[in-house]
Tab-separated table of C-alpha atoms and ligand atoms in Angstrom:
chain	number	residue	atom	x	y	z
S	1	MET	CA	-4.955	-27.379	-13.062
S	2	SER	CA	-7.597	-28.333	-10.534
S	3	LEU	CA	-11.289	-27.785	-10.918
S	4	ASN	CA	-12.539	-24.232	-10.597
S	5	LEU	CA	-15.140	-24.717	-7.878
S	6	ASP	CA	-16.407	-21.152	-8.063
S	7	ALA	CA	-17.195	-21.627	-11.746
S	8	MET	CA	-18.922	-24.929	-10.962
S	9	ARG	CA	-21.025	-23.254	-8.264
S	10	ALA	CA	-21.986	-20.450	-10.650
S	11	LYS	CA	-22.943	-22.944	-13.332
S	12	LEU	CA	-25.032	-24.938	-10.906
S	13	LYS	CA	-26.778	-21.819	-9.675
S	14	ALA	CA	-27.463	-20.602	-13.218
S	15	SER	CA	-28.765	-24.018	-14.156
S	16	LYS	CA	-31.068	-24.246	-11.121
S	17	THR	CA	-32.519	-20.784	-11.488
S	18	GLY	CA	-32.772	-21.137	-15.267
S	19	GLY	CA	-31.213	-17.718	-15.439
S	20	THR	CA	-28.789	-16.602	-18.096
S	21	LYS	CA	-25.352	-15.851	-16.829
S	22	THR	CA	-24.331	-12.239	-16.991
S	23	THR	CA	-20.852	-10.887	-16.679
S	24	SER	CA	-20.192	-10.000	-13.097
S	25	THR	CA	-19.103	-6.389	-13.057
S	26	SER	CA	-16.945	-7.044	-10.025
S	27	THR	CA	-14.857	-9.459	-12.109
S	28	MET	CA	-14.196	-6.983	-14.888
S	29	TRP	CA	-11.364	-4.540	-14.355
S	30	LYS	CA	-10.917	-1.185	-16.020
S	31	PRO	CA	-7.690	0.767	-15.648
S	32	LYS	CA	-7.821	4.128	-13.941
S	33	ALA	CA	-6.333	7.214	-15.531
S	34	GLY	CA	-2.603	7.236	-14.864
S	35	GLU	CA	-0.149	4.516	-13.977
S	36	GLN	CA	-0.836	1.081	-12.510
S	37	ASN	CA	0.926	-2.259	-12.354
S	38	ILE	CA	-0.697	-5.502	-13.353
S	39	ARG	CA	0.311	-9.125	-13.642
S	40	ILE	CA	-1.303	-11.313	-16.271
S	41	LEU	CA	-2.038	-14.798	-14.993
S	42	PRO	CA	-1.729	-18.050	-16.904
S	43	THR	CA	-4.958	-19.885	-17.749
S	44	ALA	CA	-5.754	-23.586	-17.717
S	45	ASP	CA	-6.049	-23.672	-21.522
S	46	GLY	CA	-2.598	-22.111	-21.968
S	47	ASP	CA	-3.935	-18.979	-23.700
S	48	PRO	CA	-4.387	-15.991	-21.402
S	49	PHE	CA	-4.804	-13.543	-24.319
S	50	ARG	CA	-8.269	-14.221	-25.669
S	51	GLU	CA	-10.004	-12.602	-28.605
S	52	PHE	CA	-13.779	-12.217	-28.853
S	53	HIS	CA	-16.111	-10.415	-31.249
S	54	PHE	CA	-18.966	-8.159	-30.197
S	55	HIS	CA	-21.456	-5.867	-31.860
S	56	TYR	CA	-21.689	-2.412	-30.382
S	57	ASN	CA	-23.996	0.469	-31.341
S	58	VAL	CA	-27.124	-1.685	-31.527
S	59	GLY	CA	-29.338	0.763	-29.668
S	60	LYS	CA	-28.649	0.897	-25.979
S	61	ASN	CA	-27.592	-2.745	-25.791
S	62	PRO	CA	-24.230	-3.502	-24.254
S	63	GLY	CA	-21.835	-5.336	-26.591
S	64	ILE	CA	-23.659	-8.273	-28.162
S	65	TYR	CA	-21.643	-11.488	-28.407
S	66	CYS	CA	-21.383	-12.389	-32.108
S	67	ASN	CA	-22.354	-16.017	-32.656
S	68	LYS	CA	-20.962	-15.981	-36.179
S	69	ARG	CA	-17.488	-14.551	-35.648
S	70	ASN	CA	-16.959	-16.299	-32.310
S	71	ASP	CA	-18.578	-19.667	-32.907
S	72	ASN	CA	-19.384	-19.965	-36.641
S	73	GLY	CA	-23.079	-19.668	-35.892
S	74	GLU	CA	-25.739	-17.396	-37.350
S	75	CYS	CA	-25.765	-13.661	-36.731
S	76	ALA	CA	-28.473	-11.348	-38.037
S	77	ILE	CA	-26.396	-8.265	-37.214
S	78	CYS	CA	-23.422	-9.453	-39.305
S	79	ASP	CA	-25.755	-10.297	-42.192
S	80	PHE	CA	-27.504	-6.936	-41.974
S	81	ALA	CA	-24.247	-4.960	-41.714
S	82	SER	CA	-22.806	-6.777	-44.756
S	83	LYS	CA	-25.930	-6.040	-46.749
S	84	LEU	CA	-25.790	-2.369	-45.742
S	85	TRP	CA	-22.142	-2.217	-46.730
S	86	ARG	CA	-22.824	-3.738	-50.162
S	87	ASP	CA	-25.704	-1.325	-50.730
S	88	GLY	CA	-23.447	1.527	-49.674
S	89	VAL	CA	-20.707	0.495	-52.096
S	90	GLU	CA	-23.092	-0.119	-54.993
S	91	ASN	CA	-24.819	3.241	-54.503
S	92	ASP	CA	-21.718	5.110	-53.405
S	93	ASP	CA	-23.628	6.098	-50.257
S	94	SER	CA	-21.276	6.991	-47.424
S	95	ASN	CA	-24.095	7.149	-44.864
S	96	LEU	CA	-24.943	3.515	-45.512
S	97	LYS	CA	-21.282	2.564	-45.329
S	98	ASN	CA	-20.838	4.399	-42.044
S	99	GLU	CA	-23.925	2.762	-40.610
S	100	ALA	CA	-22.544	-0.631	-41.699
S	101	LYS	CA	-19.172	0.085	-40.078
S	102	LYS	CA	-20.900	0.954	-36.799
S	103	LEU	CA	-22.584	-2.434	-36.801
S	104	PHE	CA	-19.726	-4.707	-37.869
S	105	ALA	CA	-18.448	-6.961	-35.090
S	106	ARG	CA	-15.415	-5.576	-33.268
S	107	LYS	CA	-12.679	-7.490	-31.546
S	108	ARG	CA	-12.026	-7.185	-27.852
S	109	TYR	CA	-9.291	-8.963	-25.978
S	110	TYR	CA	-9.448	-10.421	-22.475
S	111	SER	CA	-6.857	-11.495	-19.934
S	112	PRO	CA	-6.977	-12.456	-16.254
S	113	VAL	CA	-4.967	-9.997	-14.182
S	114	LEU	CA	-3.855	-9.339	-10.656
S	115	VAL	CA	-3.780	-5.619	-9.961
S	116	ARG	CA	-0.784	-4.703	-7.839
S	117	GLY	CA	-1.810	-3.020	-4.625
S	118	ALA	CA	-5.275	-4.560	-4.907
S	119	GLU	CA	-4.277	-8.228	-4.774
S	120	SER	CA	-6.812	-8.911	-2.030
S	121	GLU	CA	-9.611	-8.242	-4.534
S	122	GLY	CA	-8.537	-11.360	-6.393
S	123	VAL	CA	-8.213	-12.123	-10.078
S	124	LYS	CA	-9.920	-9.669	-12.434
S	125	ILE	CA	-10.563	-9.738	-16.146
S	126	TRP	CA	-9.107	-6.908	-18.168
S	127	ALA	CA	-10.630	-6.061	-21.564
S	128	TYR	CA	-8.423	-4.241	-24.022
S	129	GLY	CA	-7.967	-3.346	-27.681
S	130	LYS	CA	-5.861	-4.473	-30.581
S	131	THR	CA	-2.814	-2.298	-29.917
S	132	ALA	CA	-2.391	-3.587	-26.374
S	133	TYR	CA	-2.990	-7.142	-27.620
S	134	GLU	CA	-0.237	-6.945	-30.194
S	135	THR	CA	2.101	-5.317	-27.676
S	136	LEU	CA	1.524	-8.133	-25.176
S	137	LEU	CA	2.050	-10.870	-27.779
S	138	GLY	CA	5.218	-9.060	-28.796
S	139	TYR	CA	6.566	-9.379	-25.241
S	140	VAL	CA	5.675	-13.055	-25.034
S	141	LEU	CA	7.476	-13.754	-28.319
S	142	ASP	CA	10.488	-11.627	-27.362
S	143	PRO	CA	13.140	-13.884	-25.768
S	144	ASP	CA	14.114	-10.949	-23.533
S	145	TYR	CA	10.784	-11.396	-21.756
S	146	GLY	CA	9.293	-14.748	-22.747
S	147	ASP	CA	6.305	-15.988	-20.771
S	148	ILE	CA	5.376	-12.875	-18.839
S	149	THR	CA	2.547	-14.836	-17.179
S	150	ASP	CA	4.800	-17.425	-15.532
S	151	PRO	CA	4.089	-17.335	-11.757
S	152	GLN	CA	7.782	-17.651	-10.921
S	153	THR	CA	9.692	-15.986	-13.730
S	154	GLY	CA	7.084	-13.743	-15.319
S	155	THR	CA	6.995	-9.977	-15.405
S	156	ASP	CA	4.599	-7.327	-14.130
S	157	ILE	CA	3.382	-4.814	-16.664
S	158	LYS	CA	3.196	-1.100	-16.121
S	159	LEU	CA	0.003	0.210	-17.677
S	160	THR	CA	-0.465	3.900	-18.317
S	161	TYR	CA	-4.015	4.820	-19.177
S	162	THR	CA	-4.872	8.147	-20.780
S	163	LEU	CA	-8.513	9.152	-20.926
S	164	ALA	CA	-10.007	10.240	-24.246
S	165	SER	CA	-9.049	13.834	-24.912
S	166	GLY	CA	-12.453	14.805	-26.251
S	167	PRO	CA	-15.421	13.774	-28.401
S	168	GLY	CA	-14.390	11.357	-31.141
S	169	ALA	CA	-11.091	10.595	-29.387
S	170	PHE	CA	-10.305	7.293	-27.715
S	171	PRO	CA	-8.535	6.452	-24.496
S	172	LYS	CA	-4.970	5.224	-24.863
S	173	THR	CA	-3.307	2.322	-23.124
S	174	ALA	CA	0.482	2.289	-22.971
S	175	LEU	CA	2.242	-0.829	-21.691
S	176	ALA	CA	5.770	-1.468	-20.496
S	177	PRO	CA	7.126	-4.593	-18.815
S	178	ARG	CA	8.887	-3.992	-15.499
S	179	ARG	CA	12.634	-4.167	-15.764
S	180	ARG	CA	12.960	-7.205	-13.554
S	181	PRO	CA	10.975	-10.425	-13.493
S	182	SER	CA	9.068	-11.134	-10.294
S	183	VAL	CA	6.987	-13.833	-8.703
S	184	LEU	CA	3.247	-13.625	-9.140
S	185	CYS	CA	2.696	-13.679	-5.415
S	186	ASP	CA	4.431	-14.418	-2.165
S	187	ASP	CA	2.892	-15.396	1.143
S	188	ALA	CA	2.239	-11.768	2.021
S	189	ILE	CA	-0.059	-11.452	-0.995
S	190	ALA	CA	-1.993	-14.690	-1.196
S	191	ASP	CA	-1.713	-18.420	-1.629
S	192	CYS	CA	-0.389	-18.578	-5.161
S	193	GLN	CA	-2.073	-21.848	-6.031
S	194	ASP	CA	-5.421	-20.522	-4.780
S	195	LEU	CA	-4.982	-17.490	-7.003
S	196	LEU	CA	-4.157	-19.609	-10.037
S	197	ASP	CA	-7.125	-21.854	-9.322
S	198	SER	CA	-9.403	-18.838	-9.148
S	199	VAL	CA	-8.631	-17.649	-12.688
S	200	PRO	CA	-12.046	-17.608	-14.396
S	201	VAL	CA	-12.688	-19.444	-17.641
S	202	ILE	CA	-12.986	-16.395	-19.864
S	203	ASP	CA	-15.294	-18.108	-22.385
S	204	GLU	CA	-17.873	-18.510	-19.659
S	205	LEU	CA	-18.014	-14.829	-18.756
S	206	PHE	CA	-20.078	-13.733	-21.727
S	207	GLU	CA	-23.782	-13.973	-22.139
S	208	ARG	CA	-24.640	-15.770	-25.367
S	209	LYS	CA	-27.923	-14.947	-27.001
S	210	THR	CA	-29.615	-17.301	-29.450
S	211	SER	CA	-29.707	-16.258	-33.115
S	212	ASP	CA	-33.393	-15.458	-32.717
S	213	GLN	CA	-32.752	-13.246	-29.692
S	214	VAL	CA	-30.043	-11.362	-31.600
S	215	GLU	CA	-32.376	-10.892	-34.548
S	216	THR	CA	-35.040	-9.506	-32.204
S	217	LEU	CA	-32.568	-6.997	-30.733
S	218	LEU	CA	-31.572	-5.893	-34.229
S	219	ASN	CA	-35.204	-5.483	-35.291
S	220	GLU	CA	-36.013	-3.485	-32.161
S	221	TYR	CA	-33.070	-1.240	-32.898
S	222	LEU	CA	-34.037	-0.771	-36.542
S	223	THR	CA	-37.666	0.026	-35.691
S	224	SER	CA	-36.738	2.509	-32.996
S	225	ASP	CA	-34.222	4.059	-35.367
S	226	ALA	CA	-36.959	5.144	-37.781
S	227	THR	CA	-38.210	7.693	-35.263
S	228	ALA	CA	-34.708	8.919	-34.535
S	229	GLU	CA	-33.949	9.485	-38.194
S	230	GLN	CA	-35.413	12.976	-38.407
S	231	SER	CA	-33.534	14.259	-35.418
S	232	SER	CA	-30.286	12.840	-36.758
S	233	SER	CA	-30.410	14.746	-40.066
S	234	GLU	CA	-27.949	17.275	-38.628
S	235	THR	CA	-25.544	14.485	-37.876
S	236	GLN	CA	-26.001	13.037	-41.320
S	237	LYS	CA	-25.152	16.338	-42.939
S	238	TYR	CA	-22.085	16.521	-40.799
S	239	ASN	CA	-21.112	12.969	-41.696
S	240	THR	CA	-21.476	13.653	-45.397
S	241	ALA	CA	-19.470	16.836	-45.192
S	242	SER	CA	-16.611	15.302	-43.302
S	243	ASN	CA	-16.682	11.754	-44.450
S	244	SER	CA	-12.940	11.356	-44.511
S	245	ASN	CA	-12.849	12.340	-40.843
S	246	VAL	CA	-15.400	9.699	-40.057
S	247	ASP	CA	-13.341	7.109	-41.893
S	248	GLU	CA	-10.230	8.181	-40.054
S	249	ALA	CA	-11.985	8.109	-36.715
S	250	PHE	CA	-13.276	4.666	-37.524
S	251	ALA	CA	-9.848	3.370	-38.487
S	252	ALA	CA	-8.472	4.842	-35.284
S	253	PHE	CA	-11.220	3.180	-33.317
S	254	MET	CA	-10.653	-0.228	-34.870
S	255	ASN	CA	-6.944	-0.052	-34.221
S	256	ASN	CA	-6.662	1.856	-31.001
S	257	GLU	CA	-9.727	1.386	-28.901
S	258	ASP	CA	-8.497	0.970	-25.393
Y	301	ZN	ZN1	-22.232	-10.906	-35.759
């Protein structure tokens, strides 16, 4: 596959301005409620279904890239969450355990996609959860479908997205391959090679913070949390009273987050 010039330009720009790269929101794609058709594109490294680990629930921060789970580095949030969990188990304290669960790194999955009907917007990155991931790998390994990302013989996927039904519920993503294989693009859509060349390197989309920066974010969160503790006593009572619900909701979240 030829060099991704857009990525090179972005790297050069980031290097010159000394700025950290942030994920371009225009690259990320989120399904709309209802039905849509997408085509997953092949990537240069041969793996268009990528798994990454992030920490959520650290104050108002967006997902924090976990240096430990992703790259075997150091991560203060992982260390803190593990310690909380151990304390929770040793003291049979469900509040501590729940707090630990909130902070554990979660997996998200990423694939480059072309959204049918919006091909002119170019290649997007779709982030999804474990259920969709396993469904997609199932198709790839099923000889009836095979390489659904192949530009010539691959298959579009029908994606039905259902919004969360209420508080504590999660959106659902249902997938179904189209009945017939199809080409990724014809001349009416775009130059297919240009499209393939424009597939971003997914690894480069995420902002990496240094271990020290992550530790600072965690400390800021923990300090600000002290003031929030009083106002959250209602929630804590609720959590204690319905702990099994919390556990169930957590299990559902880990397995079914969109
Ligand atoms: Zn971590």
